[in-house]
Structures are given as structure tokens and as C-alpha cells.
PDB file of C-alpha atoms in Angstrom:
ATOM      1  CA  UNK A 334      99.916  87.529  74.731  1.00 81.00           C
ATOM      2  CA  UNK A 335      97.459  90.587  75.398  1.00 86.00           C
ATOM      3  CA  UNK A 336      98.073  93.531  72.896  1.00 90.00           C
ATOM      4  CA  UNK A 337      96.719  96.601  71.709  1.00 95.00           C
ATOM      5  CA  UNK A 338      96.591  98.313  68.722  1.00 96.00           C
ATOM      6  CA  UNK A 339      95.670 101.954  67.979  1.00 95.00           C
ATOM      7  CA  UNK A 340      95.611 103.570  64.719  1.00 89.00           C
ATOM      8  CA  UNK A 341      98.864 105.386  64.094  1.00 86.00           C
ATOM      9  CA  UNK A 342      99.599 109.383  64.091  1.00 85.00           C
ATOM     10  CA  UNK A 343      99.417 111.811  63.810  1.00 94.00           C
ATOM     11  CA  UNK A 344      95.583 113.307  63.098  1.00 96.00           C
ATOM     12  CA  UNK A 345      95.346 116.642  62.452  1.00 97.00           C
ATOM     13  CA  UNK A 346      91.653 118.470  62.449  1.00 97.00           C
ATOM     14  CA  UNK A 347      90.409 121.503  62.668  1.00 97.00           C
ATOM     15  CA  UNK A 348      88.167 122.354  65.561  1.00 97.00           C
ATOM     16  CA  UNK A 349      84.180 121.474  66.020  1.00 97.00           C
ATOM     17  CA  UNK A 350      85.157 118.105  63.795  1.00 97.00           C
ATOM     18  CA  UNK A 351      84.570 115.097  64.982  1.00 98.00           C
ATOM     19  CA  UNK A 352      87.201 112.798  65.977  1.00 97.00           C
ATOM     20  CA  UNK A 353      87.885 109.375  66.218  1.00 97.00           C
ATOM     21  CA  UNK A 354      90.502 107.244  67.174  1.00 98.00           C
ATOM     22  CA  UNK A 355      90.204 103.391  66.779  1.00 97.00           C
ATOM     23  CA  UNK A 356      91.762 100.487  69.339  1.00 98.00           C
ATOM     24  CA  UNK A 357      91.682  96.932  68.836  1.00 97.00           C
ATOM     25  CA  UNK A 358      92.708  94.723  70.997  1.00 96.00           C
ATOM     26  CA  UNK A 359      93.620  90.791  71.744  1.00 94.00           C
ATOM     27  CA  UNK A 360      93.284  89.645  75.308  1.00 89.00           C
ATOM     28  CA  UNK A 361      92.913  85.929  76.821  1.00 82.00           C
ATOM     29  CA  UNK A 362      90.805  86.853  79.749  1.00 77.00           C
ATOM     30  CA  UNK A 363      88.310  89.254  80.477  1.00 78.00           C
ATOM     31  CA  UNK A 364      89.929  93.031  80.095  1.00 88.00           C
ATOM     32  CA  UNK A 365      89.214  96.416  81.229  1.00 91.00           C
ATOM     33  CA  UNK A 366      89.785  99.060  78.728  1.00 94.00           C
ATOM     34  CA  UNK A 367      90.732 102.675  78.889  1.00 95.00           C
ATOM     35  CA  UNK A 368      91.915 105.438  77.133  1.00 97.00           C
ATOM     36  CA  UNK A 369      94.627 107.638  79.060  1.00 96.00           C
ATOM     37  CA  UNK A 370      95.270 111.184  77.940  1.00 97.00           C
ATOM     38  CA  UNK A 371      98.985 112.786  77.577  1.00 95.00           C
ATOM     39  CA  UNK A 372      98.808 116.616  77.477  1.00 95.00           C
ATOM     40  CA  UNK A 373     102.321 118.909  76.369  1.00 91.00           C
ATOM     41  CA  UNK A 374     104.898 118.364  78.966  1.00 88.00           C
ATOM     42  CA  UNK A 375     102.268 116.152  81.667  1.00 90.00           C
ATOM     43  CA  UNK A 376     102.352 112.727  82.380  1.00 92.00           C
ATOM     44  CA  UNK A 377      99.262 110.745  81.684  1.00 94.00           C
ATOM     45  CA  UNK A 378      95.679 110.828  83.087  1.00 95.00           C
ATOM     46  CA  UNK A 379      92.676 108.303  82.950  1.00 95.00           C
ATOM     47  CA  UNK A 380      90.308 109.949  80.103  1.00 97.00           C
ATOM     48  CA  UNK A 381      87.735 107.138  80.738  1.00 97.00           C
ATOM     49  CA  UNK A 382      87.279 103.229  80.989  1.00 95.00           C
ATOM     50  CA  UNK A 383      85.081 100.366  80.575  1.00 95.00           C
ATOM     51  CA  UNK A 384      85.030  97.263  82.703  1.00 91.00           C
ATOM     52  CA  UNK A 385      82.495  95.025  80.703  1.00 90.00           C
ATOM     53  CA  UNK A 386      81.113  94.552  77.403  1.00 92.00           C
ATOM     54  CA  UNK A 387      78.672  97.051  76.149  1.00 95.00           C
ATOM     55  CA  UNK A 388      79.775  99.293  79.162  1.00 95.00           C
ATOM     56  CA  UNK A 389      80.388 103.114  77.837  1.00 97.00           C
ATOM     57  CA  UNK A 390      83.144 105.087  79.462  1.00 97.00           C
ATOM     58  CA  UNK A 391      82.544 108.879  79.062  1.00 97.00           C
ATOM     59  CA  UNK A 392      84.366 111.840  80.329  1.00 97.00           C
ATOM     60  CA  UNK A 393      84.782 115.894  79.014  1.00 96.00           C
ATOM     61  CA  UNK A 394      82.825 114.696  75.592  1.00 97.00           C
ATOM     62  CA  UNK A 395      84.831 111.667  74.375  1.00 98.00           C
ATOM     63  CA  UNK A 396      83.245 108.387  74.731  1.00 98.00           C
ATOM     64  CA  UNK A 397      84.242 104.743  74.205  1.00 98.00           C
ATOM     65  CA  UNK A 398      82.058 101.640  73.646  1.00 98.00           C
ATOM     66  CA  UNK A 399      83.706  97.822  74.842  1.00 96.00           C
ATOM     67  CA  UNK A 400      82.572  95.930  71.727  1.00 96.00           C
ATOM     68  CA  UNK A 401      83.856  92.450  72.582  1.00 93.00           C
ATOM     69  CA  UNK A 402      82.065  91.253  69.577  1.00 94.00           C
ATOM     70  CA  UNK A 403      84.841  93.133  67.818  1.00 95.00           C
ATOM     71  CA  UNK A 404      87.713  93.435  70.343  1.00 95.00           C
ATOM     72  CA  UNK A 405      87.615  97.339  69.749  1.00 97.00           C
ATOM     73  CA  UNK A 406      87.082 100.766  72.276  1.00 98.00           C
ATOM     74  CA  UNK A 407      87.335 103.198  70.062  1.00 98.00           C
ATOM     75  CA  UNK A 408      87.370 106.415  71.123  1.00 98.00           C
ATOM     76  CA  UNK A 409      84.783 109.333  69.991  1.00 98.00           C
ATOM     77  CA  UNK A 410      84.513 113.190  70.286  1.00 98.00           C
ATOM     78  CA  UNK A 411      81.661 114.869  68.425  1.00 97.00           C
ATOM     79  CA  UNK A 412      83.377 118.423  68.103  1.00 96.00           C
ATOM     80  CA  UNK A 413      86.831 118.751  69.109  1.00 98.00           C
ATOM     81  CA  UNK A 414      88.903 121.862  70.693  1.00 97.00           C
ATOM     82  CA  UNK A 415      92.004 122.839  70.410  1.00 97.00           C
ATOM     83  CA  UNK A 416      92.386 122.015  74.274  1.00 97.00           C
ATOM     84  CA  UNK A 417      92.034 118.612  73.127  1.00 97.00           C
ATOM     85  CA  UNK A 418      95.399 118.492  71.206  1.00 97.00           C
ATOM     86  CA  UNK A 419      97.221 115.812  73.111  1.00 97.00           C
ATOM     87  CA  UNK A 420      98.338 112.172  72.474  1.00 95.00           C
ATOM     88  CA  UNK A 421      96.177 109.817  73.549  1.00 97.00           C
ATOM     89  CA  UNK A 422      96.807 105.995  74.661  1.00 96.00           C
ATOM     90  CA  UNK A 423      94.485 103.136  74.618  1.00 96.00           C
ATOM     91  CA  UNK A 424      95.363 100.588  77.193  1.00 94.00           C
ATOM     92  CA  UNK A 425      94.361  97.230  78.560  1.00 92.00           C
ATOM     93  CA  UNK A 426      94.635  95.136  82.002  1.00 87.00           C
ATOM     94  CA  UNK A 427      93.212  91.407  82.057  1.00 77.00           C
ATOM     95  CA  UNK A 428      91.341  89.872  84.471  1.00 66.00           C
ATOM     96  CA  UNK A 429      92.616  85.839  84.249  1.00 60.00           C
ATOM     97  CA  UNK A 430      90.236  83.289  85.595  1.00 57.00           C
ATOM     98  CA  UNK A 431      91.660  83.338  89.247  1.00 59.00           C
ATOM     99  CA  UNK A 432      90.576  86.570  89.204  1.00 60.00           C
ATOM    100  CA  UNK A 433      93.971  88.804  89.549  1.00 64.00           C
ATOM    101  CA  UNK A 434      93.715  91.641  87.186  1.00 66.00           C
ATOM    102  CA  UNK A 435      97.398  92.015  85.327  1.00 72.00           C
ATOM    103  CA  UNK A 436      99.371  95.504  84.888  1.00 82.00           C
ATOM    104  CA  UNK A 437      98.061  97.460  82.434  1.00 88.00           C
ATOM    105  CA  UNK A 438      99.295  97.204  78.589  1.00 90.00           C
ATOM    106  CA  UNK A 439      99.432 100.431  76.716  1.00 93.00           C
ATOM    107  CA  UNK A 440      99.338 100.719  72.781  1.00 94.00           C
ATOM    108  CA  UNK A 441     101.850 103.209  70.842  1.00 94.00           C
ATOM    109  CA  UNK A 442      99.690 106.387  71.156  1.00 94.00           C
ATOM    110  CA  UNK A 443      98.143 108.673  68.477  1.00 96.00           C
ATOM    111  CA  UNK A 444      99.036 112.272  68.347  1.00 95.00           C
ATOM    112  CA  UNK A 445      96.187 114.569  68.041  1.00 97.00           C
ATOM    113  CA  UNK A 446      96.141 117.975  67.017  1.00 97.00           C
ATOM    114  CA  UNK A 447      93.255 120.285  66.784  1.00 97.00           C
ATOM    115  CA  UNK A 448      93.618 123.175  64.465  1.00 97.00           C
ATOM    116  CA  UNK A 449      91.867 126.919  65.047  1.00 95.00           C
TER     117      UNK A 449
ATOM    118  CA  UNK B1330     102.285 119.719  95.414  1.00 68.00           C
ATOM    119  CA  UNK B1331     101.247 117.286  93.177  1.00 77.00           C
ATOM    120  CA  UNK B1332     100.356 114.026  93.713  1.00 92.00           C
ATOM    121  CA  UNK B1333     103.270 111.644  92.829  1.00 96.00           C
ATOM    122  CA  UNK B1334     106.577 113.588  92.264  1.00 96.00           C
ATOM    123  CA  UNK B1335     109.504 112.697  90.138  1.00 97.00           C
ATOM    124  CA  UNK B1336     112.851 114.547  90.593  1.00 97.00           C
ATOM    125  CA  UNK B1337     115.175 115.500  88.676  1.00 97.00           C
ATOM    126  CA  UNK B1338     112.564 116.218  86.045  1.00 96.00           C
ATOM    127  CA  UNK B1339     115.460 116.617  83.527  1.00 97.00           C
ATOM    128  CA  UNK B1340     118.812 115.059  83.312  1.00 97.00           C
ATOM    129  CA  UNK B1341     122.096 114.456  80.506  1.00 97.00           C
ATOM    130  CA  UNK B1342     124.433 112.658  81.606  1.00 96.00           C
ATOM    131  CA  UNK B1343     127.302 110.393  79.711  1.00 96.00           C
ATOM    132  CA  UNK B1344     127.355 106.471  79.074  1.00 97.00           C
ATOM    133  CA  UNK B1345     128.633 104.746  82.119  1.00 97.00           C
ATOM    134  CA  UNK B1346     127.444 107.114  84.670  1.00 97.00           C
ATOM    135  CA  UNK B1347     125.242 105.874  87.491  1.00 96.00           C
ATOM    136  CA  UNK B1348     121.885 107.886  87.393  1.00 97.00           C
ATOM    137  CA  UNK B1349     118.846 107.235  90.076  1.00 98.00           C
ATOM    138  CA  UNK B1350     115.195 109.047  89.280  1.00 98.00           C
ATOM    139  CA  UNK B1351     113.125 109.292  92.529  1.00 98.00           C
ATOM    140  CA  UNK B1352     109.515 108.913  92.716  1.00 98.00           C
ATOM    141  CA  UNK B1353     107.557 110.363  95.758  1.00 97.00           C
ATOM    142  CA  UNK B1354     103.723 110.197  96.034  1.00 97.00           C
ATOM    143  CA  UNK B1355     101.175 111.117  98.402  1.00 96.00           C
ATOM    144  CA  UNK B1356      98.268 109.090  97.668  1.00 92.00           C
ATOM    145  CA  UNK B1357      98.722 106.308  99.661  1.00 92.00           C
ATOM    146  CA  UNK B1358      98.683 103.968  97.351  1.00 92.00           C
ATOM    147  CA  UNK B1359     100.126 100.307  97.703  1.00 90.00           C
ATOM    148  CA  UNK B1360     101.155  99.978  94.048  1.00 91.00           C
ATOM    149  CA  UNK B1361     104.165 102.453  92.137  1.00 94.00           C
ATOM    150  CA  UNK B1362     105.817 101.426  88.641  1.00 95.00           C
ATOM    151  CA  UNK B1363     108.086 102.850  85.941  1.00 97.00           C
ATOM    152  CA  UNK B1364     107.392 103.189  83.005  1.00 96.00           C
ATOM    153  CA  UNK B1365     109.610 104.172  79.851  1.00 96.00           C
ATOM    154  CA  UNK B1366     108.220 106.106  76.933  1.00 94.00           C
ATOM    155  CA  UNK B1367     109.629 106.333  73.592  1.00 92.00           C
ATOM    156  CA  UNK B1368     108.426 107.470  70.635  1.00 84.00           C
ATOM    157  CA  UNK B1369     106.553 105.310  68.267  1.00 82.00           C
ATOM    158  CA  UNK B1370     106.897 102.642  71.222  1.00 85.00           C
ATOM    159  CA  UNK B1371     104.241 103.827  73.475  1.00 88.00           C
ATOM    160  CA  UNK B1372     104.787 103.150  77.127  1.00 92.00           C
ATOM    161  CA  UNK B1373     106.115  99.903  78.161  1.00 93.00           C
ATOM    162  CA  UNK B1374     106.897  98.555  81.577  1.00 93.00           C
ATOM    163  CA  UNK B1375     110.755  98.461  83.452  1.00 96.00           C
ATOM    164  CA  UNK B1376     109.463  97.574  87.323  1.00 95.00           C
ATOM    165  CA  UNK B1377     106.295  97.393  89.466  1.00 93.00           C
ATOM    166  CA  UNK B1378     105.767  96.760  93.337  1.00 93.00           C
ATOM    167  CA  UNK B1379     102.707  96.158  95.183  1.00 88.00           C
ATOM    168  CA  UNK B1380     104.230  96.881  98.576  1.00 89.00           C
ATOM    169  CA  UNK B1381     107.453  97.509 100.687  1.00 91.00           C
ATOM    170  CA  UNK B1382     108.550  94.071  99.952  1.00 92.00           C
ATOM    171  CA  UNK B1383     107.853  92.733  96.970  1.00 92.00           C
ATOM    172  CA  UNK B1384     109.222  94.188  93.435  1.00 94.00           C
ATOM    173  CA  UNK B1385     108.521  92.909  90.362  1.00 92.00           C
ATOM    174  CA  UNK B1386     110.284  92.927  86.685  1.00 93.00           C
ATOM    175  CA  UNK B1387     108.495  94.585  83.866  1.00 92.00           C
ATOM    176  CA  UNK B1388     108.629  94.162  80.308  1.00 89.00           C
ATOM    177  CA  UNK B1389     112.243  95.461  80.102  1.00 94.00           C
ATOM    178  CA  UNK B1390     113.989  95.504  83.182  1.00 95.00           C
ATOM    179  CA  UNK B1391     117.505  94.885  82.102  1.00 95.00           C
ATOM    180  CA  UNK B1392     119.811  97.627  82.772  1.00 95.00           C
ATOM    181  CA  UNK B1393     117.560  98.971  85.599  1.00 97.00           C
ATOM    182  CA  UNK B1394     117.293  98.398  89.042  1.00 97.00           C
ATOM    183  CA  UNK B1395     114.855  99.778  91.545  1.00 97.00           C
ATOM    184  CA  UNK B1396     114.511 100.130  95.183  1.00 97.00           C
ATOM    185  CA  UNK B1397     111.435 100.212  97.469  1.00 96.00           C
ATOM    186  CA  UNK B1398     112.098 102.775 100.347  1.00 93.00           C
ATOM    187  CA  UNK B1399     108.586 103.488 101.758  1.00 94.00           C
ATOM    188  CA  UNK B1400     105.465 102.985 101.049  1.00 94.00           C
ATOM    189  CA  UNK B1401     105.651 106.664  99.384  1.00 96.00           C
ATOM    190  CA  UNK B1402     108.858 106.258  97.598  1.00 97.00           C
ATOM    191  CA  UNK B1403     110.013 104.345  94.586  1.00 98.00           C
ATOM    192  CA  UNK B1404     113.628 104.763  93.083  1.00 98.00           C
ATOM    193  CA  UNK B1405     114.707 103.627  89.361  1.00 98.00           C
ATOM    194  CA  UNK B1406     118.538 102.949  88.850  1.00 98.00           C
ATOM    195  CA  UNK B1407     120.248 103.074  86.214  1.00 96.00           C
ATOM    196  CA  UNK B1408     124.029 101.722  87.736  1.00 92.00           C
ATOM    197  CA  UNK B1409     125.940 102.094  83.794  1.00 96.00           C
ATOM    198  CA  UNK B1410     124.025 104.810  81.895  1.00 96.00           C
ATOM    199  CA  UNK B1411     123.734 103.747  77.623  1.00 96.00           C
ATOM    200  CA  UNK B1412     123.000 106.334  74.979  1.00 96.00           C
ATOM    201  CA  UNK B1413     119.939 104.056  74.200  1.00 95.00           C
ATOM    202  CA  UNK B1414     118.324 104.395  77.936  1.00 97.00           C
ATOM    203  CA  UNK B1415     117.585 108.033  76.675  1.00 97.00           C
ATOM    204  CA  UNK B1416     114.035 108.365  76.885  1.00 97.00           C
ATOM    205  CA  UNK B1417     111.228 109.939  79.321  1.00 96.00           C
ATOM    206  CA  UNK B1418     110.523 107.672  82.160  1.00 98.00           C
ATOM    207  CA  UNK B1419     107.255 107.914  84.085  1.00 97.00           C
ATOM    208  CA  UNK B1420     106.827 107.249  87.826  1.00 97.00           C
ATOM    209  CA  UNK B1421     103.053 106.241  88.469  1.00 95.00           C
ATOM    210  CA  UNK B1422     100.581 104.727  91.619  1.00 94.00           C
ATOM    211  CA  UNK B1423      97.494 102.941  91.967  1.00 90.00           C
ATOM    212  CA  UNK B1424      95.309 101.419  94.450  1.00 83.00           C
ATOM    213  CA  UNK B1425      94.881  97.552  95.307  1.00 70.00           C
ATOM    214  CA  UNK B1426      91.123  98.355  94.992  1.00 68.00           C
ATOM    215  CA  UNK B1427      91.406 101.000  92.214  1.00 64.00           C
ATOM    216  CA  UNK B1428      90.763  98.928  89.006  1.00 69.00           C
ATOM    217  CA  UNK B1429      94.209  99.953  87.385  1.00 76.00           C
ATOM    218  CA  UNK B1430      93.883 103.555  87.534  1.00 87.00           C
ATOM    219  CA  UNK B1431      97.245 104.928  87.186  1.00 91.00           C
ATOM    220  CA  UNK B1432      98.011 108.402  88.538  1.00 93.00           C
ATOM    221  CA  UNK B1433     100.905 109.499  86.929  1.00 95.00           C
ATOM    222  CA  UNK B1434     104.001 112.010  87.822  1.00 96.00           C
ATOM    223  CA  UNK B1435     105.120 114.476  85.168  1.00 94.00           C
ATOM    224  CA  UNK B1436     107.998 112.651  84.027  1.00 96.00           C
ATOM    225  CA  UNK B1437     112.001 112.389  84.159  1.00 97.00           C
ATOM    226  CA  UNK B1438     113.476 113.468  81.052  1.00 96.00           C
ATOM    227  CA  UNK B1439     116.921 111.603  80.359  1.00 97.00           C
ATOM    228  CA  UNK B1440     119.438 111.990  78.116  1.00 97.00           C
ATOM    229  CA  UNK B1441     122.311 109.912  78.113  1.00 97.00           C
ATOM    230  CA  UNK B1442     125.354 111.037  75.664  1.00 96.00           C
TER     231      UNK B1442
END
């Protein structure tokens, strides 16, 4: 079945690095990606998605690029904040050929936190 | 107010209890699911409806039932509370035409001793 996979926490940086956070996934149809953001105490928010291959999601300075050639959307921030210390989710819904787009599947989540 | 609302946002309670979590939203969105999160486990489905009448099971629906009320209002039971349904459960709505964007409420903390 569909899954995703996001590298495991926690990452710890200290602010103005750069950050990334890889996803993989394995799907059967044709999948929209996204990365959902889970600040202290919130529930979760759409950070940014991609509903094609090569498509770029972008939002607040993180960006993610739908490599199908590679199953991955990993997501990107060229100089972090400590704002930005939050767990983050990488999730999944598939499109199957009848074209009914299935509930969306989350990986495990990857606690980030950005250091002063 | 916000958006979709989850009462009571914190709860302990002991094993064989009955325990509902209500979810409210304003959105008017068609589509509301619970979630469970855990940690290490990510977020993983218990129950999903597209409208009034027709509910859905998730990924892990046993020990869970739900009910539909309204179009605004989505209730998660739990009718024998177990120590190992303690986790943070998330209420969350999307649109038919919205592409699977969740909006999410803040979350019901649950504890069950």
C-alpha cells in the first residue's frame, strides 16, 4: 500500500542554517504531496503541496520539489528561525485511475528545533 | 473562534469509562475525520465522513465509535476507555473540492489511567 517515509528526529540547528528534511514515498497512483506543520500545543497546518511532478510547493521560505523520478518531496529552508521549531509531517493522498483521490497518509514526523 | 473546535481539550479518565470528544467547525466543509497521534507513530486515521450520512472506518477504528450530528459536528466515542487509547486525538475538515487540505482543531488530550 501507499507509504511515506521521513527521516527520523529530532534535528537540532542553530538559526540562519539551512535545513532539510527528506520524504520518500511509495504510491500506486498518481499522489499529491505535502508537508503539514505542527507548532507547540497547535494542531496541524498545510506548510505547502505539490500536485504533479516537477511542481514546487513554497510557502514562508521552505520549499519542496515532487521528484517522481525518485519518489521524494523533500523539504528545504535556506536559513532557519527559531519560529520555525516545530515538527513537521510529510503526507500523501493518491489519485487511483477512476479518479477519486484517497485520505491523506501521514509519515511519523521529524522534530525540529532551531537554536539562538 | 477558531475554525474547527474540539472540546474538552484535556481529559484523564480511568479504563472502562465511556469518554466522547466533540468536534465543531465552521467552515462548511463536507468532510471531518479523527485522527490519533502518538509519538514515534505519526498520525494515523480512526474515522472519516464525507457527509451527514455516510461514515467511514479508518486505519484503526476498533474501540471507537463516532457519530455524525450535523454537517458542523463530528463526535469520537470511546464506550470502554483502555490505558493504551491515551494519546492526542485531532478533529480535522476539508472540502470535496479542496485537494485534501486538512484544517485542523487544536487537539483533545487524553489520558486514560
Amino acid at each position: 500500500g501507499d507509504s511515506v517515509t521521513q527521516m527520523e528526529g529530532p534535528v537540532t540547528l542553530s538559526e540562519e542554517a539551512f535545513l532539510t528534511i527528506n520524504c520518500t514515498y511509495t504510491a500506486t497512483g498518481y499522489p499529491s504531496l505535502f508537508w503539514y506543520v505542527q507548532y507547540p500545543g497547535e494542531g496541524l497546518q498545510l506548510l505547502l503541496k505539490a500536485t504533479k511532478a516537477d511542481d514546487k510547493g513554497s510557502n514562508k521560505g521552505f520549499e519542496a520539489t515532487y521528484r517522481k523520478e525518485t519518489t521524494s518531496f523533500h523539504l528545504e529552508k535556506g536559513s532557519v528561525q527559531v519560529s520555525d521549531s516545530a515538527v513537521y509531517f510529510c503526507a500523501l493522498s493518491d489519485w487511483d485511475y477512476g479518479g477519486s483521490q484517497g485520505n491523506l497518509i501521514f509519515g511519523k514526523g521529524t522534530k525540529l528545533s532551531v537554536k539562538p | 473562534d477558531a475554525d474547527v473546535t474540539q472540546t474538552p481539550r484535556n481529559r484523564i479518565t480511568k479504563t472502562g469509562k465511556r469518554i466522547m470528544l466533540e468536534c465543531s467547525q465552521t467552515k462548511g466543509h463536507d468532510r471531518m475525520y479523527w485522527y490519533r497521534q502518538d509519538p514515534g507513530l505519526g498520525l494515523r486515521l480512526i474515522y472519516y465522513s464525507f457527509d451527514v450520512k455516510d461514515i467511514n472506518k479508518g486505519e484503526i477504528s476498533d474501540g471507537y465509535s463516532v457519530s455524525r450530528q450535523a454537517q458542523a459536528k463530528f463526535s469520537l466515542s470511546l464506550e470502554s476507555a483502555i490505558p493504551n487509547q491515551t494519546a492526542l486525538y485531532f478533529c480535522a475538515t476539508s472540502d470535496l473540492g479542496g485537494g485534501n487540505v486538512l484544517t485542523f482543531g487544536a487537539g483533545s488530550r487524553l489520558t486514560v489511567l
